[in-house]
mmCIF file of N, CA and C in Angstrom:
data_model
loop_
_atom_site.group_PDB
_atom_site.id
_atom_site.type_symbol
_atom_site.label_atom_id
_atom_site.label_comp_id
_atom_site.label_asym_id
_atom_site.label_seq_id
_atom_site.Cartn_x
_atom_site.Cartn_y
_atom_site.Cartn_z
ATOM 1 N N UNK A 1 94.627 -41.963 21.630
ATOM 2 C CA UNK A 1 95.892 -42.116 22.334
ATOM 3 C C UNK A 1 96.337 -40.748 22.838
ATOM 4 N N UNK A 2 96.095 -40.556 24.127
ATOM 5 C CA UNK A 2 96.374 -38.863 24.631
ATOM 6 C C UNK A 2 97.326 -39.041 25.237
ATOM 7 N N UNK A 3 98.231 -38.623 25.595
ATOM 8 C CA UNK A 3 99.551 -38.608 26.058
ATOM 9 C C UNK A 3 99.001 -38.241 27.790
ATOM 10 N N UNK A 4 98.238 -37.661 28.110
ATOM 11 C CA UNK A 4 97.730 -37.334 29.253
ATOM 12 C C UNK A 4 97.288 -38.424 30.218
ATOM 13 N N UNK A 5 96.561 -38.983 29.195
ATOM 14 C CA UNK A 5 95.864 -40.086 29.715
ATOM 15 C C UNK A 5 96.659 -41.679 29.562
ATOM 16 N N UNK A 6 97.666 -41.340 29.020
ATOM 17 C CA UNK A 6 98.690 -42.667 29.334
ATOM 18 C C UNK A 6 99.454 -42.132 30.354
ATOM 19 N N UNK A 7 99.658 -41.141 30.521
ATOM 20 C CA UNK A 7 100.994 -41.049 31.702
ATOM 21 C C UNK A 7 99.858 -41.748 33.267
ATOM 22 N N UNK A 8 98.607 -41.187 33.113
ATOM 23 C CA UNK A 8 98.070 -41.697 34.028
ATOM 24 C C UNK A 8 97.488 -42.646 34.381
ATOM 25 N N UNK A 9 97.455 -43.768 33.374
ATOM 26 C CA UNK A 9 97.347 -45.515 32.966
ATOM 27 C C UNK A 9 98.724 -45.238 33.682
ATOM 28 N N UNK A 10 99.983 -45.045 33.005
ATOM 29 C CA UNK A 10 101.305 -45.326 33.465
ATOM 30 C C UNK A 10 101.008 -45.619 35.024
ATOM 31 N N UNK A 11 101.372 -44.310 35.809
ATOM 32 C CA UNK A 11 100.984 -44.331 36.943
ATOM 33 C C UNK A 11 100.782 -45.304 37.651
ATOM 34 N N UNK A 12 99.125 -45.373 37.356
ATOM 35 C CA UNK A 12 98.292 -46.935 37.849
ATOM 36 C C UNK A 12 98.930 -47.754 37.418
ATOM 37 N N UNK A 13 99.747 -48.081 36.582
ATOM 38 C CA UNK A 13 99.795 -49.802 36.451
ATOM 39 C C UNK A 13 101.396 -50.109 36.711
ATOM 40 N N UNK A 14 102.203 -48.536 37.058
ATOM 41 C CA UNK A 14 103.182 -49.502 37.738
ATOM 42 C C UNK A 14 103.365 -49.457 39.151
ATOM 43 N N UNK A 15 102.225 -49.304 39.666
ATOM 44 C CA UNK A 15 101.990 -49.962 41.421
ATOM 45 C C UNK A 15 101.328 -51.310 41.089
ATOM 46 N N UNK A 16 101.112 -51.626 39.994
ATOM 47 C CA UNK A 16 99.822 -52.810 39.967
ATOM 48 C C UNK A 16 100.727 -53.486 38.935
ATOM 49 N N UNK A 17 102.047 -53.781 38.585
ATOM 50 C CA UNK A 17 102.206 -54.270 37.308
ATOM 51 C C UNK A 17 102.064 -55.801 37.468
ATOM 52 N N UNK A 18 101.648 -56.456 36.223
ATOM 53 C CA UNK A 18 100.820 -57.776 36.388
ATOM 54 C C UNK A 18 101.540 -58.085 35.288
ATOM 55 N N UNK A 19 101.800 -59.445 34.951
ATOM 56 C CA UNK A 19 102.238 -60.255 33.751
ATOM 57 C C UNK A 19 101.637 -59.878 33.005
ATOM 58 N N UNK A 20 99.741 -59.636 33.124
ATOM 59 C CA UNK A 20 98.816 -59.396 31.734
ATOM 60 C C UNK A 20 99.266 -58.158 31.070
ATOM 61 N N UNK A 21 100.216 -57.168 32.178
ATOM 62 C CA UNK A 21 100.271 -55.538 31.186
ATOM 63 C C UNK A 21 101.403 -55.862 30.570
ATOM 64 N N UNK A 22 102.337 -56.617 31.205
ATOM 65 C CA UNK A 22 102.946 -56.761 30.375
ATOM 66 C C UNK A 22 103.492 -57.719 28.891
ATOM 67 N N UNK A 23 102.520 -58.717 29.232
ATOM 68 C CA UNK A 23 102.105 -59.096 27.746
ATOM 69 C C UNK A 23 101.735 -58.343 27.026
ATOM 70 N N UNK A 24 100.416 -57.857 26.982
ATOM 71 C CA UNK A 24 99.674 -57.067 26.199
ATOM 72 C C UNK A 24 100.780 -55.953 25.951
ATOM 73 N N UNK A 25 101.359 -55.292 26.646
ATOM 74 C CA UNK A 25 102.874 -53.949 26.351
ATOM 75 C C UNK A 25 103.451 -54.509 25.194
ATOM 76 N N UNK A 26 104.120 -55.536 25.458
ATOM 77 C CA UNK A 26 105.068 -55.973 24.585
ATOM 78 C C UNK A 26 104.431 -56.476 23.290
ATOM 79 N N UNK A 27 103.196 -56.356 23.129
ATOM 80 C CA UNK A 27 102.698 -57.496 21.919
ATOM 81 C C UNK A 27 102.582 -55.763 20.798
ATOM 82 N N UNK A 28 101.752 -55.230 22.075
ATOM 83 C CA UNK A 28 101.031 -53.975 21.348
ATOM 84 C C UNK A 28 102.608 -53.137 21.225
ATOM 85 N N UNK A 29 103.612 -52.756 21.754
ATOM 86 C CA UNK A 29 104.496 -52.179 20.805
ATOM 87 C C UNK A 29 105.419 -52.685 19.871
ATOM 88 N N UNK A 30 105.163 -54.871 19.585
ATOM 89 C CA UNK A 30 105.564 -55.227 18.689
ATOM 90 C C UNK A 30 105.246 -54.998 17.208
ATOM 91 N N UNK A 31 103.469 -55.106 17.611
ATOM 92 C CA UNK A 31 102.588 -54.784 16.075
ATOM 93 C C UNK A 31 103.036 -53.436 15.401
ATOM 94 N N UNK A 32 102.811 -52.496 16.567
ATOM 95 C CA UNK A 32 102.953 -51.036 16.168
ATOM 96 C C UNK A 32 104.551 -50.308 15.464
ATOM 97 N N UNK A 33 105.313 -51.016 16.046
ATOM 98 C CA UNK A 33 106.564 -50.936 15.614
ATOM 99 C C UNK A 33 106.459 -51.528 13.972
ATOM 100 N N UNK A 34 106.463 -52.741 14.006
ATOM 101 C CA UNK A 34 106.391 -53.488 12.760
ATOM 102 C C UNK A 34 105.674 -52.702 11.443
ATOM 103 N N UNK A 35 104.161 -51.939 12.052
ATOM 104 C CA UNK A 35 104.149 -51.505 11.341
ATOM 105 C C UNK A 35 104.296 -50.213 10.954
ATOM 106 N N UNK A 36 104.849 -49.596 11.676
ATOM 107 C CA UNK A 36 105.535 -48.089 11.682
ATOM 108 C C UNK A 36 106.813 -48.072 10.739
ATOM 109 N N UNK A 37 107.605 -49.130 11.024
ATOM 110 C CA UNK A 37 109.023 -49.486 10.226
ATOM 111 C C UNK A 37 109.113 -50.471 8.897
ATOM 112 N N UNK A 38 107.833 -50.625 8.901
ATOM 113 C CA UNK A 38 107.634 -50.918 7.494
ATOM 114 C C UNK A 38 106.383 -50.892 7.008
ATOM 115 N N UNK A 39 106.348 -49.793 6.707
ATOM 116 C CA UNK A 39 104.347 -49.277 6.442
ATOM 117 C C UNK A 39 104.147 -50.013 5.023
ATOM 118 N N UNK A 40 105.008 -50.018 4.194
ATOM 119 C CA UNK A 40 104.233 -50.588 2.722
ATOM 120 C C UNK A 40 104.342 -52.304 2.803
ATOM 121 N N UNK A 41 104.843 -52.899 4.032
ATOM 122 C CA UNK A 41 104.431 -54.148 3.605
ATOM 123 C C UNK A 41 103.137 -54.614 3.884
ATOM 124 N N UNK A 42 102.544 -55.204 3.295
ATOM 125 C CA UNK A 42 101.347 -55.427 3.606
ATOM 126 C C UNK A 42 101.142 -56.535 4.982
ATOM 127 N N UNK A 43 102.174 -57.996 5.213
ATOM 128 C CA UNK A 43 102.215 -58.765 6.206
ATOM 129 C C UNK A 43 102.046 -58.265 7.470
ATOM 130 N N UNK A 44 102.881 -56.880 7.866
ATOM 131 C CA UNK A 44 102.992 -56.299 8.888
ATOM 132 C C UNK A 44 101.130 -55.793 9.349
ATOM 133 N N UNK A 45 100.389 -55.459 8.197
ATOM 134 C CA UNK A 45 99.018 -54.550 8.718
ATOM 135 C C UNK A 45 98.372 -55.766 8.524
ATOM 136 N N UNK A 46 98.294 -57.068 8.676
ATOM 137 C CA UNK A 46 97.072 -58.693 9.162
ATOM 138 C C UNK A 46 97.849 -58.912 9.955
ATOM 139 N N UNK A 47 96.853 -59.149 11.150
ATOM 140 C CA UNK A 47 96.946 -60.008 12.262
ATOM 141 C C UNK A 47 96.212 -61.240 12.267
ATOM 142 N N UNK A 48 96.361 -62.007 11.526
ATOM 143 C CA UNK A 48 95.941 -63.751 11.800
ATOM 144 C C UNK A 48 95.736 -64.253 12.984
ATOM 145 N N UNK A 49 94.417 -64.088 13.455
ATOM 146 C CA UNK A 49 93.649 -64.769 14.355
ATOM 147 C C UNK A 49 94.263 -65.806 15.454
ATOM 148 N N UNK A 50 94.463 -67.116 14.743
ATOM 149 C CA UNK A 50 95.208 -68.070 15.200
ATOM 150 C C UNK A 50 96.414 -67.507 15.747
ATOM 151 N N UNK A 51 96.786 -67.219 14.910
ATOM 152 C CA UNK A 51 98.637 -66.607 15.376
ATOM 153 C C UNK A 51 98.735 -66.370 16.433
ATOM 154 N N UNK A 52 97.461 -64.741 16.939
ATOM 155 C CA UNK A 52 97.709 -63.673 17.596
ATOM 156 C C UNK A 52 97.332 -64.723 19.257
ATOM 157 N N UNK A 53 96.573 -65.783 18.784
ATOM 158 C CA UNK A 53 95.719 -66.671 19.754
ATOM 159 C C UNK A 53 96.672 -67.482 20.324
ATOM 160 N N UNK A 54 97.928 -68.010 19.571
ATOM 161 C CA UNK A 54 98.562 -69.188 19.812
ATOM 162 C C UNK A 54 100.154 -68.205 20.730
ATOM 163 N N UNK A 55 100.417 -67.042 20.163
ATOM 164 C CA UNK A 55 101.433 -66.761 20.860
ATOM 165 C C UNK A 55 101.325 -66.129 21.807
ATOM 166 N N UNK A 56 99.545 -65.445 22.243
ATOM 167 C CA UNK A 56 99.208 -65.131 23.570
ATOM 168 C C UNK A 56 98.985 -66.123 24.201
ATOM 169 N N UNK A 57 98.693 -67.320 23.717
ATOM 170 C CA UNK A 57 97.994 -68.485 25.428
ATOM 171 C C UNK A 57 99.843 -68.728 25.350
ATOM 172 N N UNK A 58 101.087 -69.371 24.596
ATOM 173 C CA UNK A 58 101.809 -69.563 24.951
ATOM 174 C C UNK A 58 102.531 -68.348 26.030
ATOM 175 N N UNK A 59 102.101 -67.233 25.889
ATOM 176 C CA UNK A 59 102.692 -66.615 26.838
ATOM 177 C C UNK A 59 102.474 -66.578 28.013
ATOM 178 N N UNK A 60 100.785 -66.807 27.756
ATOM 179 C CA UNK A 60 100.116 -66.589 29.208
ATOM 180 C C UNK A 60 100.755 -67.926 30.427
ATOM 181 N N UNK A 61 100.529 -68.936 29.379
ATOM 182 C CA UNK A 61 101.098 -70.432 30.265
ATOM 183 C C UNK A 61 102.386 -70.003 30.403
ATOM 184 N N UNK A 62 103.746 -69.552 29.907
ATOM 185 C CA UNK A 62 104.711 -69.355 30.724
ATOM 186 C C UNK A 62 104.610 -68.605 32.559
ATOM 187 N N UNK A 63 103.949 -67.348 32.004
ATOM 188 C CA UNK A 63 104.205 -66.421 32.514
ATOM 189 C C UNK A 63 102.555 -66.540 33.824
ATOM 190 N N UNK A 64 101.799 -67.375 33.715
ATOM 191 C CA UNK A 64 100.654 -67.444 34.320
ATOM 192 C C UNK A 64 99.861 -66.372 34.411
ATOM 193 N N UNK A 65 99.459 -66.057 33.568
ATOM 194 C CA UNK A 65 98.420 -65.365 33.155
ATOM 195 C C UNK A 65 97.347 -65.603 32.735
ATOM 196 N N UNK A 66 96.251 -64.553 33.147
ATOM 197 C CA UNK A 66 94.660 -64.981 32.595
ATOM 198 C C UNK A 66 94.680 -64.981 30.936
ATOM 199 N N UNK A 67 94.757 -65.663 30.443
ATOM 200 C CA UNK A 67 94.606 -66.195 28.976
ATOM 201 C C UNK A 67 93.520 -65.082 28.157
ATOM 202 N N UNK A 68 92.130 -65.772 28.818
ATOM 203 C CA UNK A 68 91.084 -65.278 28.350
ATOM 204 C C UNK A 68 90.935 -63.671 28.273
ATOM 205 N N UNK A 69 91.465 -63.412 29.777
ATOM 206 C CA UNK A 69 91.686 -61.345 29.935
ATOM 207 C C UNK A 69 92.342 -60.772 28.759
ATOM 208 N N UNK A 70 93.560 -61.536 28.786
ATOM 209 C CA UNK A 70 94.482 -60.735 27.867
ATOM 210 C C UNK A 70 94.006 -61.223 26.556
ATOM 211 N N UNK A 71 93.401 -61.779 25.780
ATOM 212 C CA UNK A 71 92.669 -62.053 25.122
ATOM 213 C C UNK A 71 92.000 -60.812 24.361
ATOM 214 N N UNK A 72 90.955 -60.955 25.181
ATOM 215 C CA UNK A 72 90.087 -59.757 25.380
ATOM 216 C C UNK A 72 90.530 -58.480 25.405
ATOM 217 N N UNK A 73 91.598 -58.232 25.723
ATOM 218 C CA UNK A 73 91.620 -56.648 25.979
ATOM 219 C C UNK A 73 92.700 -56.589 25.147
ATOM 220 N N UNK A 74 92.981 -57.387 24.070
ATOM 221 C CA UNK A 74 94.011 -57.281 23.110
ATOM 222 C C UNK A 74 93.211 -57.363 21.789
ATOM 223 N N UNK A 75 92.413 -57.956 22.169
ATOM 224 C CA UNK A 75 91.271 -57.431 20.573
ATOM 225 C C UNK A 75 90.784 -55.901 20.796
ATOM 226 N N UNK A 76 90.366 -55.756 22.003
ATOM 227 C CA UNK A 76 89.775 -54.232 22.376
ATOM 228 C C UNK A 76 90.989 -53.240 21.870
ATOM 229 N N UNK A 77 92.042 -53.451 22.278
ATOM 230 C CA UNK A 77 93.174 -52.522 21.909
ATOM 231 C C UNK A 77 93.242 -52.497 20.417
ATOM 232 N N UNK A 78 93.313 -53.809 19.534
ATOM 233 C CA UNK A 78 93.554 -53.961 18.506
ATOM 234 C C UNK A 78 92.715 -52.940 17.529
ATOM 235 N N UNK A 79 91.228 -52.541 18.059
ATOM 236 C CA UNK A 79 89.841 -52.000 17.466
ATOM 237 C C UNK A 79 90.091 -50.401 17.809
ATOM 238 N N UNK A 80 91.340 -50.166 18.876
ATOM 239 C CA UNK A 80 91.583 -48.830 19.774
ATOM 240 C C UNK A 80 91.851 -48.172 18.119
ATOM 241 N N UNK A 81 93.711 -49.110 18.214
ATOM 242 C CA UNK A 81 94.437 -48.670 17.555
ATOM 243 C C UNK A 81 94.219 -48.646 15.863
ATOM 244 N N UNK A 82 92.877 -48.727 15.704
ATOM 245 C CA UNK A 82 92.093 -49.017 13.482
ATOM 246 C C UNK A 82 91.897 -50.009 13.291
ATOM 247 N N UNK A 83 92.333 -51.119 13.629
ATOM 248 C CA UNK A 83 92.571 -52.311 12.787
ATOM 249 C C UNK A 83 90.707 -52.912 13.157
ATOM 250 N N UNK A 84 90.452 -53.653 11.765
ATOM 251 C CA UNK A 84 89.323 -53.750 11.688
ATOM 252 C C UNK A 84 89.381 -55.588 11.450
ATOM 253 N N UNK A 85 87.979 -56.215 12.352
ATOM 254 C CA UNK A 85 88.043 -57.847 12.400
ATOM 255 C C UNK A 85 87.267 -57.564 10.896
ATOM 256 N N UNK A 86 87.743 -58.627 10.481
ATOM 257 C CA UNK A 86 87.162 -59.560 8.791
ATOM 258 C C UNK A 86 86.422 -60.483 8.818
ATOM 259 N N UNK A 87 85.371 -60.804 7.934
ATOM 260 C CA UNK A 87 84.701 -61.798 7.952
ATOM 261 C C UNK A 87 85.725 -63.342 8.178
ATOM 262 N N UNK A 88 86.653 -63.194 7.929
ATOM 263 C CA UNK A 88 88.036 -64.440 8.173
ATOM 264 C C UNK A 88 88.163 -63.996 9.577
ATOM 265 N N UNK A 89 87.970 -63.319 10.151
ATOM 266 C CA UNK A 89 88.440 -63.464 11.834
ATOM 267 C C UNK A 89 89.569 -62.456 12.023
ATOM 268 N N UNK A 90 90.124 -62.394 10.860
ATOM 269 C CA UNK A 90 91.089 -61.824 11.283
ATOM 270 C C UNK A 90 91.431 -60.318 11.188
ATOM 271 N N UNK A 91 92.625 -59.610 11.548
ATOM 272 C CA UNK A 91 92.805 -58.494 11.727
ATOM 273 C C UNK A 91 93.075 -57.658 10.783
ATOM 274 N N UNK A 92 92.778 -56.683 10.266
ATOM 275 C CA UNK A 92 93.169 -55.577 9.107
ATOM 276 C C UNK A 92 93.643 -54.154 9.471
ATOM 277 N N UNK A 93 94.426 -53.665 8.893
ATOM 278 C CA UNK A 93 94.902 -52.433 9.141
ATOM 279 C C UNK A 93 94.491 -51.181 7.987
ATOM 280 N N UNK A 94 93.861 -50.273 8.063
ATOM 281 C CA UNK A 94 94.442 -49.418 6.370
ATOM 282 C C UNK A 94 93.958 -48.318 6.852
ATOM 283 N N UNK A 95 94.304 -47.678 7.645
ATOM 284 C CA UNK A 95 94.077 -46.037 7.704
ATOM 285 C C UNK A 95 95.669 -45.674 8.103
ATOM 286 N N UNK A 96 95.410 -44.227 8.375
ATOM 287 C CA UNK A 96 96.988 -43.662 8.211
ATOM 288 C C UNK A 96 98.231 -44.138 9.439
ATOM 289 N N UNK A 97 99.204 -43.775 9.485
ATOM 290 C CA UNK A 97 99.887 -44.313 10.172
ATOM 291 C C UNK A 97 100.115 -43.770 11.499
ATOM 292 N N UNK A 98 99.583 -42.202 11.029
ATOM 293 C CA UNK A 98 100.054 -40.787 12.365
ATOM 294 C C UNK A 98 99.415 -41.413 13.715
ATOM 295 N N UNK A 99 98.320 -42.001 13.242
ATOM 296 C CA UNK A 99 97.730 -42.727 14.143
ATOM 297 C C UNK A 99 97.946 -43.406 15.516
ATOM 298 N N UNK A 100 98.797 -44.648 14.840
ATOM 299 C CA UNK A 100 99.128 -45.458 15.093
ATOM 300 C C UNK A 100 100.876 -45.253 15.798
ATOM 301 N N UNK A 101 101.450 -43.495 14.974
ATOM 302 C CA UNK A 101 102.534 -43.621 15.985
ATOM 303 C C UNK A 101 102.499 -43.018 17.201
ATOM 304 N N UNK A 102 101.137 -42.448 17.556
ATOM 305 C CA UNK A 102 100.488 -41.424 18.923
ATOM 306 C C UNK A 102 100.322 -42.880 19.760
ATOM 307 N N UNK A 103 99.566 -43.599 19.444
ATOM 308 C CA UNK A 103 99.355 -45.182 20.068
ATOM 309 C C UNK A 103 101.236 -45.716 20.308
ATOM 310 N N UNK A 104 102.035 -45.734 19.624
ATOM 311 C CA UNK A 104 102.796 -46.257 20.248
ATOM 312 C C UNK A 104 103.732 -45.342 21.264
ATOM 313 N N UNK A 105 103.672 -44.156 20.862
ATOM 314 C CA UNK A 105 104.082 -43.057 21.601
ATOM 315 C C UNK A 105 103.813 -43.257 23.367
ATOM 316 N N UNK A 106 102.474 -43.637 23.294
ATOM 317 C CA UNK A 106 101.926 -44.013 24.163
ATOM 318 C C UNK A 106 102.025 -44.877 25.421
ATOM 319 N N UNK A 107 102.410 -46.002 24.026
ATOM 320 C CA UNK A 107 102.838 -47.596 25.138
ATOM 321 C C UNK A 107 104.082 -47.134 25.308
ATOM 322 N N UNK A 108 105.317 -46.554 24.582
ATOM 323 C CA UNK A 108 106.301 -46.677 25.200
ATOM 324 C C UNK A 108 106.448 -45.655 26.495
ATOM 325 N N UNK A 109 105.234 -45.132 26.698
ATOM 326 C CA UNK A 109 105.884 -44.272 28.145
ATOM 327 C C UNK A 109 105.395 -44.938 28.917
ATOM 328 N N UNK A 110 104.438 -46.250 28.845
ATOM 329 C CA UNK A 110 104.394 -47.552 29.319
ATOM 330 C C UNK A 110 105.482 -47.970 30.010
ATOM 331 N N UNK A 111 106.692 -47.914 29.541
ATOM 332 C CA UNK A 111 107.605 -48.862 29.389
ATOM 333 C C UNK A 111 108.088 -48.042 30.872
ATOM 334 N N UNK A 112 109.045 -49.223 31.767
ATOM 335 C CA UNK A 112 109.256 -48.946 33.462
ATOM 336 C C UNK A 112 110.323 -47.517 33.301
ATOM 337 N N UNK A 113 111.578 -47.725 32.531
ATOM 338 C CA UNK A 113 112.223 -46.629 32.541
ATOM 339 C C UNK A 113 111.500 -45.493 32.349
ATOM 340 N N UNK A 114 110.876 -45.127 30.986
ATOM 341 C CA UNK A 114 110.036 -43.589 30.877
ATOM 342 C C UNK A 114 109.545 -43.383 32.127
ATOM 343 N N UNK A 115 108.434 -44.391 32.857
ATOM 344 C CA UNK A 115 107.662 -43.952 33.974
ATOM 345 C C UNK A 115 108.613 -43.440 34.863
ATOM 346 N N UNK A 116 109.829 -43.795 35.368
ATOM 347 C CA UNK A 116 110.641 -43.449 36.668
ATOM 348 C C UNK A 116 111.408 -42.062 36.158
ATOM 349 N N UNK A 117 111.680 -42.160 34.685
ATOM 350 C CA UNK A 117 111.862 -40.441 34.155
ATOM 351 C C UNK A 117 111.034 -39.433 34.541
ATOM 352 N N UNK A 118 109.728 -39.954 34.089
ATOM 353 C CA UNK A 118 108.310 -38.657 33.946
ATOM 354 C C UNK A 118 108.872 -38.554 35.635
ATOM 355 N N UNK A 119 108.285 -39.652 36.657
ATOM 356 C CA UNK A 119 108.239 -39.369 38.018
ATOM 357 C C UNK A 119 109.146 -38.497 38.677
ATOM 358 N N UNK A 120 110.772 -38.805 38.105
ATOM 359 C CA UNK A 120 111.939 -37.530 38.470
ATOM 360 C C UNK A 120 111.578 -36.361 38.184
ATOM 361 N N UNK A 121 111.312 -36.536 36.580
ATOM 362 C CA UNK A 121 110.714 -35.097 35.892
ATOM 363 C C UNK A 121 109.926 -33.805 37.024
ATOM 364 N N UNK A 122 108.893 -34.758 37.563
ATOM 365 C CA UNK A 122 108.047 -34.160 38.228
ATOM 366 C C UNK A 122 108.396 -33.583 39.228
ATOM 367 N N UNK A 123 109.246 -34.327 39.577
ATOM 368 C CA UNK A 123 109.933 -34.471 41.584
ATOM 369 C C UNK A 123 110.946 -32.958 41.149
ATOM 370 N N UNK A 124 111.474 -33.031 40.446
ATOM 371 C CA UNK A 124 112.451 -31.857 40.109
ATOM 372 C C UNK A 124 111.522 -30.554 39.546
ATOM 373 N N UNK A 125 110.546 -30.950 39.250
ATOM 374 C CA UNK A 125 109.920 -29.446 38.497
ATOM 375 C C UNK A 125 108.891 -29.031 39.773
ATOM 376 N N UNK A 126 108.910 -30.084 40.758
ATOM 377 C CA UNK A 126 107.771 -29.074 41.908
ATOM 378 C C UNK A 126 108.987 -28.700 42.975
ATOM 379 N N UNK A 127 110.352 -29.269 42.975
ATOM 380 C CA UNK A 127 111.494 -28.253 43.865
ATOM 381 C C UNK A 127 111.698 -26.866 43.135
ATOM 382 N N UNK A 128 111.735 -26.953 42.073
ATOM 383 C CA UNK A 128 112.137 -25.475 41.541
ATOM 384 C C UNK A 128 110.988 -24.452 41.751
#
């Protein structure tokens, strides 16, 4: 999670923003939060398979989205950010947390406000 290299994901994806980023945004700084703000529970570090399956296709069918994409690139993220698949399918967490708050550090400059900050940021530091 390089801070470099999200501002410039940022960038790209808010000329391109798609329902899928922003599913996947909101899911991936739900987990990460959850488990940042409560590291010793254990519920917060499993991601149950089904679960993670049933409240992405419901999103995707609201919001019409490729199901299967975001799918996919939400397990890939999931493997980014430690969490390891189980012979149960499902998701595990157990390495440190510093980790995991560079990863959310990350998504939130994701988020539309930060991006139109950084972009002022910039606009004002190449007038001076």
């Amino acid at each position: 999670c390089h801070l470099g290299m999200s501002v410039f994901f940022a960038i790209y994806c808010r000329f391109q923003e798609e329902n899928e980023i922003k599913i996947i945004r909101e899911i991936c700084l739900y987990i990460l939060w959850n488990i940042l703000k409560y590291p010793k529970h254990i519920k917060y570090r499993q991601i149950h398979k089904q679960a993670l399956y049933s409240y992405l296709f419901q999103k995707c069918h609201i919001l019409g989205a490729d199901f299967e994409k975001i799918f996919i690139d939400m397990e890939e993220l999931l493997q980014y950010y430690g969490f390891k698949k189980e012979n149960d399918d499902n998701w595990y967490y157990h390495i440190q947390l510093l980790h995991l708050w560079e990863c959310y550090r990350s998504m939130i400059y994701l988020q539309p406000m930060y991006f139109y900050v950084f972009i002022l940021l910039l606009l004002i530091k190449q007038m001076i």
